[in-house]
Amino acid sequence: MKPFVLDQKITLQRYTATQDEYGEEVRTWTDLGDERAKKFQGRGDERRQAAREQGTKTATFMMHSNARTRGLLVRDRIVHDGANWDITDVSDGSPQRGFLEATATRVVE
């Protein structure tokens, strides 16, 4: 089996909500840091689901499993090539090889 080449640079971000001086919710995204990843366009069930949901794309990002990536939540997002990908699932894709997978969707206009 060929080793995975983590050829894409991604930025992991965490959603936080604060309040402004009027008590209104202000949504902000904080960078958690950059990671190297391998991007797979839609996989398995995600590919079929994306076909039913027009206007969205699904991808899975495989990255090294480390303290930062193991702390990812489904409310976090990935920024890749200027697009924001909302994380929908995080799983130990290949724990024996030290990888983690995050499945994410983005709106396509």
CSV table of N, CA and C in Angstrom, one decimal:
chain,number,residue,atom,x,y,z
A,1,MET,N,0.8,-1.2,0.0
A,1,MET,CA,0.0,0.0,0.0
A,1,MET,C,0.9,1.2,0.0
A,2,LYS,N,0.5,2.2,-0.8
A,2,LYS,CA,1.3,3.4,-0.9
A,2,LYS,C,1.0,4.3,0.3
A,3,PRO,N,2.0,4.9,0.9
A,3,PRO,CA,1.8,5.8,2.0
A,3,PRO,C,1.0,7.0,1.5
A,4,PHE,N,0.2,7.6,2.5
A,4,PHE,CA,-0.5,8.8,2.1
A,4,PHE,C,0.5,10.0,2.1
A,5,VAL,N,0.3,10.9,1.2
A,5,VAL,CA,1.0,12.1,1.1
A,5,VAL,C,0.1,13.2,1.6
A,6,LEU,N,0.5,13.8,2.7
A,6,LEU,CA,-0.3,14.9,3.2
A,6,LEU,C,0.0,16.2,2.4
A,7,ASP,N,-0.6,16.4,1.3
A,7,ASP,CA,-0.1,17.4,0.3
A,7,ASP,C,-0.9,18.7,0.4
A,8,GLN,N,-1.9,18.8,1.3
A,8,GLN,CA,-2.7,20.0,1.4
A,8,GLN,C,-2.5,20.7,2.7
A,9,LYS,N,-2.5,22.0,2.7
A,9,LYS,CA,-2.4,22.8,3.9
A,9,LYS,C,-3.8,23.2,4.3
A,10,ILE,N,-4.2,23.0,5.5
A,10,ILE,CA,-5.5,23.4,6.0
A,10,ILE,C,-5.3,24.1,7.3
A,11,THR,N,-6.3,25.0,7.7
A,11,THR,CA,-6.3,25.7,8.9
A,11,THR,C,-7.6,25.2,9.7
A,12,LEU,N,-7.4,24.8,10.9
A,12,LEU,CA,-8.5,24.3,11.8
A,12,LEU,C,-9.0,25.6,12.6
A,13,GLN,N,-10.3,25.7,12.6
A,13,GLN,CA,-10.9,26.8,13.4
A,13,GLN,C,-11.9,26.4,14.3
A,14,ARG,N,-12.1,27.1,15.4
A,14,ARG,CA,-13.1,26.8,16.4
A,14,ARG,C,-14.1,28.0,16.5
A,15,TYR,N,-15.4,27.6,16.6
A,15,TYR,CA,-16.4,28.6,16.7
A,15,TYR,C,-16.6,29.1,18.1
A,16,THR,N,-16.7,30.4,18.3
A,16,THR,CA,-17.0,30.9,19.6
A,16,THR,C,-18.0,32.0,19.4
A,17,ALA,N,-18.9,32.1,20.4
A,17,ALA,CA,-19.9,33.1,20.4
A,17,ALA,C,-19.7,34.1,21.6
A,18,THR,N,-19.7,35.4,21.3
A,18,THR,CA,-19.6,36.4,22.4
A,18,THR,C,-20.8,37.3,22.2
A,19,GLN,N,-20.9,38.3,23.1
A,19,GLN,CA,-21.9,39.3,23.0
A,19,GLN,C,-21.3,40.6,22.9
A,20,ASP,N,-22.0,41.4,22.0
A,20,ASP,CA,-21.6,42.8,21.8
A,20,ASP,C,-22.2,43.7,22.9
A,21,GLU,N,-21.9,45.0,22.9
A,21,GLU,CA,-22.4,45.9,23.9
A,21,GLU,C,-23.9,46.0,24.0
A,22,TYR,N,-24.6,45.5,22.9
A,22,TYR,CA,-26.1,45.5,22.9
A,22,TYR,C,-26.7,44.1,23.3
A,23,GLY,N,-25.9,43.2,23.7
A,23,GLY,CA,-26.3,41.9,24.0
A,23,GLY,C,-26.6,40.9,22.9
A,24,GLU,N,-26.2,41.4,21.7
A,24,GLU,CA,-26.4,40.5,20.5
A,24,GLU,C,-25.3,39.5,20.4
A,25,GLU,N,-25.6,38.4,19.9
A,25,GLU,CA,-24.5,37.3,19.7
A,25,GLU,C,-23.6,37.7,18.5
A,26,VAL,N,-22.3,37.6,18.8
A,26,VAL,CA,-21.4,37.9,17.7
A,26,VAL,C,-20.6,36.5,17.5
A,27,ARG,N,-20.7,36.0,16.3
A,27,ARG,CA,-20.0,34.8,15.9
A,27,ARG,C,-18.6,35.1,15.5
A,28,THR,N,-17.6,34.4,16.1
A,28,THR,CA,-16.3,34.5,15.6
A,28,THR,C,-15.6,33.1,15.5
A,29,TRP,N,-14.6,33.1,14.7
A,29,TRP,CA,-13.8,31.9,14.4
A,29,TRP,C,-12.4,32.1,14.8
A,30,THR,N,-11.9,31.3,15.7
A,30,THR,CA,-10.5,31.4,16.1
A,30,THR,C,-9.6,30.3,15.5
A,31,ASP,N,-8.5,30.6,15.0
A,31,ASP,CA,-7.6,29.6,14.4
A,31,ASP,C,-7.0,28.8,15.5
A,32,LEU,N,-7.1,27.4,15.3
A,32,LEU,CA,-6.5,26.5,16.2
A,32,LEU,C,-5.1,26.2,15.8
A,33,GLY,N,-4.8,26.3,14.5
A,33,GLY,CA,-3.5,26.1,13.9
A,33,GLY,C,-3.6,25.4,12.5
A,34,ASP,N,-2.5,25.3,11.9
A,34,ASP,CA,-2.4,24.7,10.6
A,34,ASP,C,-2.0,23.3,10.7
A,35,GLU,N,-2.4,22.5,9.7
A,35,GLU,CA,-2.1,21.0,9.6
A,35,GLU,C,-1.9,20.7,8.2
A,36,ARG,N,-1.2,19.6,7.9
A,36,ARG,CA,-1.0,19.0,6.6
A,36,ARG,C,-2.1,17.9,6.5
A,37,ALA,N,-2.7,17.8,5.3
A,37,ALA,CA,-3.8,16.8,5.2
A,37,ALA,C,-3.8,16.3,3.8
A,38,LYS,N,-4.5,15.2,3.6
A,38,LYS,CA,-4.8,14.6,2.3
A,38,LYS,C,-6.3,14.7,2.2
A,39,LYS,N,-6.8,15.3,1.1
A,39,LYS,CA,-8.2,15.6,0.9
A,39,LYS,C,-8.8,14.5,-0.1
A,40,PHE,N,-9.9,13.9,0.3
A,40,PHE,CA,-10.6,13.0,-0.5
A,40,PHE,C,-12.0,13.6,-0.8
A,41,GLN,N,-12.3,13.8,-2.0
A,41,GLN,CA,-13.6,14.3,-2.4
A,41,GLN,C,-14.7,13.3,-2.1
A,42,GLY,N,-15.7,13.6,-1.3
A,42,GLY,CA,-16.8,12.7,-1.0
A,42,GLY,C,-16.4,11.2,-1.0
A,43,ARG,N,-16.8,10.5,0.1
A,43,ARG,CA,-16.4,9.1,0.2
A,43,ARG,C,-17.7,8.3,0.6
A,44,GLY,N,-17.9,7.2,0.1
A,44,GLY,CA,-19.0,6.3,0.4
A,44,GLY,C,-20.3,7.0,0.6
A,45,ASP,N,-20.9,6.9,1.7
A,45,ASP,CA,-22.3,7.4,2.0
A,45,ASP,C,-22.3,8.9,1.7
A,46,GLU,N,-21.2,9.6,2.1
A,46,GLU,CA,-21.1,11.1,1.9
A,46,GLU,C,-21.3,11.4,0.4
A,47,ARG,N,-20.8,10.7,-0.5
A,47,ARG,CA,-20.9,11.0,-1.9
A,47,ARG,C,-22.4,10.9,-2.3
A,48,ARG,N,-23.1,9.8,-1.9
A,48,ARG,CA,-24.5,9.7,-2.3
A,48,ARG,C,-25.3,10.7,-1.6
A,49,GLN,N,-25.1,11.1,-0.4
A,49,GLN,CA,-25.8,12.1,0.3
A,49,GLN,C,-25.6,13.4,-0.3
A,50,ALA,N,-24.4,13.8,-0.7
A,50,ALA,CA,-24.1,15.0,-1.4
A,50,ALA,C,-24.8,15.2,-2.7
A,51,ALA,N,-25.0,14.0,-3.4
A,51,ALA,CA,-25.7,14.1,-4.7
A,51,ALA,C,-27.1,14.4,-4.5
A,52,ARG,N,-27.7,14.0,-3.3
A,52,ARG,CA,-29.1,14.4,-3.0
A,52,ARG,C,-29.3,15.8,-2.6
A,53,GLU,N,-28.3,16.3,-1.9
A,53,GLU,CA,-28.3,17.7,-1.4
A,53,GLU,C,-27.6,18.6,-2.4
A,54,GLN,N,-28.3,19.2,-3.3
A,54,GLN,CA,-27.7,20.1,-4.3
A,54,GLN,C,-27.2,21.3,-3.5
A,55,GLY,N,-26.1,21.8,-4.0
A,55,GLY,CA,-25.5,23.0,-3.5
A,55,GLY,C,-24.5,22.7,-2.4
A,56,THR,N,-24.2,21.5,-2.0
A,56,THR,CA,-23.2,21.2,-1.0
A,56,THR,C,-22.2,20.2,-1.6
A,57,LYS,N,-21.0,20.3,-1.1
A,57,LYS,CA,-19.9,19.4,-1.4
A,57,LYS,C,-19.4,18.7,-0.1
A,58,THR,N,-19.0,17.5,-0.2
A,58,THR,CA,-18.5,16.8,1.0
A,58,THR,C,-17.1,16.3,0.7
A,59,ALA,N,-16.2,16.4,1.7
A,59,ALA,CA,-14.8,15.9,1.5
A,59,ALA,C,-14.4,15.3,2.9
A,60,THR,N,-13.4,14.4,2.8
A,60,THR,CA,-12.8,13.9,4.0
A,60,THR,C,-11.4,14.3,4.0
A,61,PHE,N,-10.9,14.9,5.1
A,61,PHE,CA,-9.5,15.3,5.3
A,61,PHE,C,-8.8,14.4,6.2
A,62,MET,N,-7.8,13.7,5.7
A,62,MET,CA,-7.0,12.8,6.6
A,62,MET,C,-5.8,13.6,7.0
A,63,MET,N,-5.5,13.5,8.4
A,63,MET,CA,-4.4,14.3,8.9
A,63,MET,C,-3.7,13.5,10.0
A,64,HIS,N,-2.6,13.9,10.4
A,64,HIS,CA,-1.9,13.2,11.6
A,64,HIS,C,-2.7,13.3,12.8
A,65,SER,N,-2.8,12.3,13.6
A,65,SER,CA,-3.5,12.3,14.9
A,65,SER,C,-2.5,12.9,15.9
A,66,ASN,N,-2.9,14.1,16.4
A,66,ASN,CA,-2.1,14.7,17.5
A,66,ASN,C,-3.1,15.4,18.5
A,67,ALA,N,-2.6,16.0,19.5
A,67,ALA,CA,-3.4,16.6,20.5
A,67,ALA,C,-4.4,17.6,19.9
A,68,ARG,N,-4.0,18.4,18.9
A,68,ARG,CA,-4.9,19.4,18.3
A,68,ARG,C,-6.0,18.7,17.5
A,69,THR,N,-5.6,17.7,16.6
A,69,THR,CA,-6.6,17.1,15.8
A,69,THR,C,-7.6,16.2,16.6
A,70,ARG,N,-7.1,15.5,17.6
A,70,ARG,CA,-7.9,14.7,18.5
A,70,ARG,C,-8.9,15.5,19.2
A,71,GLY,N,-8.7,16.8,19.4
A,71,GLY,CA,-9.6,17.7,20.1
A,71,GLY,C,-10.7,18.4,19.2
A,72,LEU,N,-10.7,18.0,17.9
A,72,LEU,CA,-11.7,18.6,17.0
A,72,LEU,C,-13.1,18.2,17.4
A,73,LEU,N,-14.0,19.2,17.2
A,73,LEU,CA,-15.4,19.0,17.5
A,73,LEU,C,-16.3,19.2,16.2
A,74,VAL,N,-17.5,18.7,16.2
A,74,VAL,CA,-18.3,18.9,15.0
A,74,VAL,C,-18.8,20.3,14.8
A,75,ARG,N,-18.6,21.2,15.7
A,75,ARG,CA,-18.9,22.6,15.5
A,75,ARG,C,-17.7,23.4,15.0
A,76,ASP,N,-16.5,22.7,14.8
A,76,ASP,CA,-15.3,23.3,14.3
A,76,ASP,C,-15.4,23.3,12.7
A,77,ARG,N,-14.4,24.0,12.1
A,77,ARG,CA,-14.4,24.0,10.7
A,77,ARG,C,-12.9,23.9,10.2
A,78,ILE,N,-12.8,23.6,8.9
A,78,ILE,CA,-11.5,23.5,8.2
A,78,ILE,C,-11.6,24.6,7.1
A,79,VAL,N,-10.5,25.4,7.0
A,79,VAL,CA,-10.3,26.3,5.9
A,79,VAL,C,-9.3,25.7,4.9
A,80,HIS,N,-9.7,25.6,3.7
A,80,HIS,CA,-8.9,25.0,2.7
A,80,HIS,C,-9.1,25.7,1.4
A,81,ASP,N,-8.0,26.2,0.8
A,81,ASP,CA,-8.1,26.9,-0.5
A,81,ASP,C,-9.1,28.1,-0.5
A,82,GLY,N,-9.2,28.8,0.7
A,82,GLY,CA,-10.1,29.9,0.8
A,82,GLY,C,-11.6,29.5,1.0
A,83,ALA,N,-11.9,28.2,1.1
A,83,ALA,CA,-13.3,27.8,1.4
A,83,ALA,C,-13.4,27.3,2.8
A,84,ASN,N,-14.6,27.5,3.4
A,84,ASN,CA,-14.9,27.1,4.8
A,84,ASN,C,-15.6,25.8,4.7
A,85,TRP,N,-15.1,24.7,5.3
A,85,TRP,CA,-15.7,23.4,5.4
A,85,TRP,C,-16.2,23.2,6.8
A,86,ASP,N,-17.5,22.9,7.0
A,86,ASP,CA,-18.0,22.7,8.3
A,86,ASP,C,-17.8,21.2,8.7
A,87,ILE,N,-17.2,20.9,9.8
A,87,ILE,CA,-16.9,19.5,10.2
A,87,ILE,C,-18.2,18.8,10.6
A,88,THR,N,-18.5,17.7,10.0
A,88,THR,CA,-19.7,16.9,10.4
A,88,THR,C,-19.4,15.6,11.1
A,89,ASP,N,-18.1,15.2,11.0
A,89,ASP,CA,-17.7,13.9,11.7
A,89,ASP,C,-16.2,13.9,11.9
A,90,VAL,N,-15.8,13.4,13.0
A,90,VAL,CA,-14.4,13.2,13.3
A,90,VAL,C,-14.2,11.7,13.7
A,91,SER,N,-13.3,11.0,13.1
A,91,SER,CA,-13.1,9.6,13.4
A,91,SER,C,-11.6,9.2,13.3
A,92,ASP,N,-11.3,8.2,14.1
A,92,ASP,CA,-10.0,7.6,14.0
A,92,ASP,C,-9.9,6.8,12.7
A,93,GLY,N,-9.6,7.4,11.6
A,93,GLY,CA,-9.5,6.7,10.3
A,93,GLY,C,-8.6,5.6,10.3
A,94,SER,N,-7.3,5.8,10.7
A,94,SER,CA,-6.3,4.8,10.7
A,94,SER,C,-5.4,5.0,11.9
A,95,PRO,N,-6.0,4.6,13.1
A,95,PRO,CA,-5.3,4.9,14.3
A,95,PRO,C,-4.0,4.1,14.4
A,96,GLN,N,-3.9,2.9,13.8
A,96,GLN,CA,-2.7,2.1,13.8
A,96,GLN,C,-1.6,2.8,13.1
A,97,ARG,N,-1.9,3.7,12.1
A,97,ARG,CA,-0.9,4.4,11.3
A,97,ARG,C,-0.8,5.8,11.8
A,98,GLY,N,-1.6,6.2,12.8
A,98,GLY,CA,-1.4,7.6,13.4
A,98,GLY,C,-2.2,8.6,12.6
A,99,PHE,N,-3.3,8.3,11.9
A,99,PHE,CA,-4.1,9.2,11.2
A,99,PHE,C,-5.5,9.4,11.8
A,100,LEU,N,-6.1,10.6,11.5
A,100,LEU,CA,-7.4,10.9,11.9
A,100,LEU,C,-8.1,11.4,10.7
A,101,GLU,N,-9.4,11.2,10.6
A,101,GLU,CA,-10.2,11.7,9.5
A,101,GLU,C,-11.3,12.7,10.0
A,102,ALA,N,-11.5,13.8,9.3
A,102,ALA,CA,-12.6,14.7,9.5
A,102,ALA,C,-13.4,14.9,8.3
A,103,THR,N,-14.6,14.5,8.3
A,103,THR,CA,-15.5,14.7,7.2
A,103,THR,C,-16.2,16.1,7.3
A,104,ALA,N,-16.3,16.8,6.2
A,104,ALA,CA,-16.8,18.2,6.3
A,104,ALA,C,-17.6,18.5,5.0
A,105,THR,N,-18.5,19.5,5.1
A,105,THR,CA,-19.2,19.9,4.0
A,105,THR,C,-19.1,21.4,3.8
A,106,ARG,N,-19.3,21.9,2.6
A,106,ARG,CA,-19.3,23.3,2.3
A,106,ARG,C,-20.4,23.6,1.3
A,107,VAL,N,-20.9,24.8,1.3
A,107,VAL,CA,-21.9,25.3,0.4
A,107,VAL,C,-21.2,25.7,-0.9
A,108,VAL,N,-21.8,25.2,-2.0
A,108,VAL,CA,-21.3,25.5,-3.3
A,108,VAL,C,-22.3,26.5,-4.0
A,109,GLU,N,-21.8,27.6,-4.4
A,109,GLU,CA,-22.7,28.6,-5.0
A,109,GLU,C,-22.6,28.6,-6.5
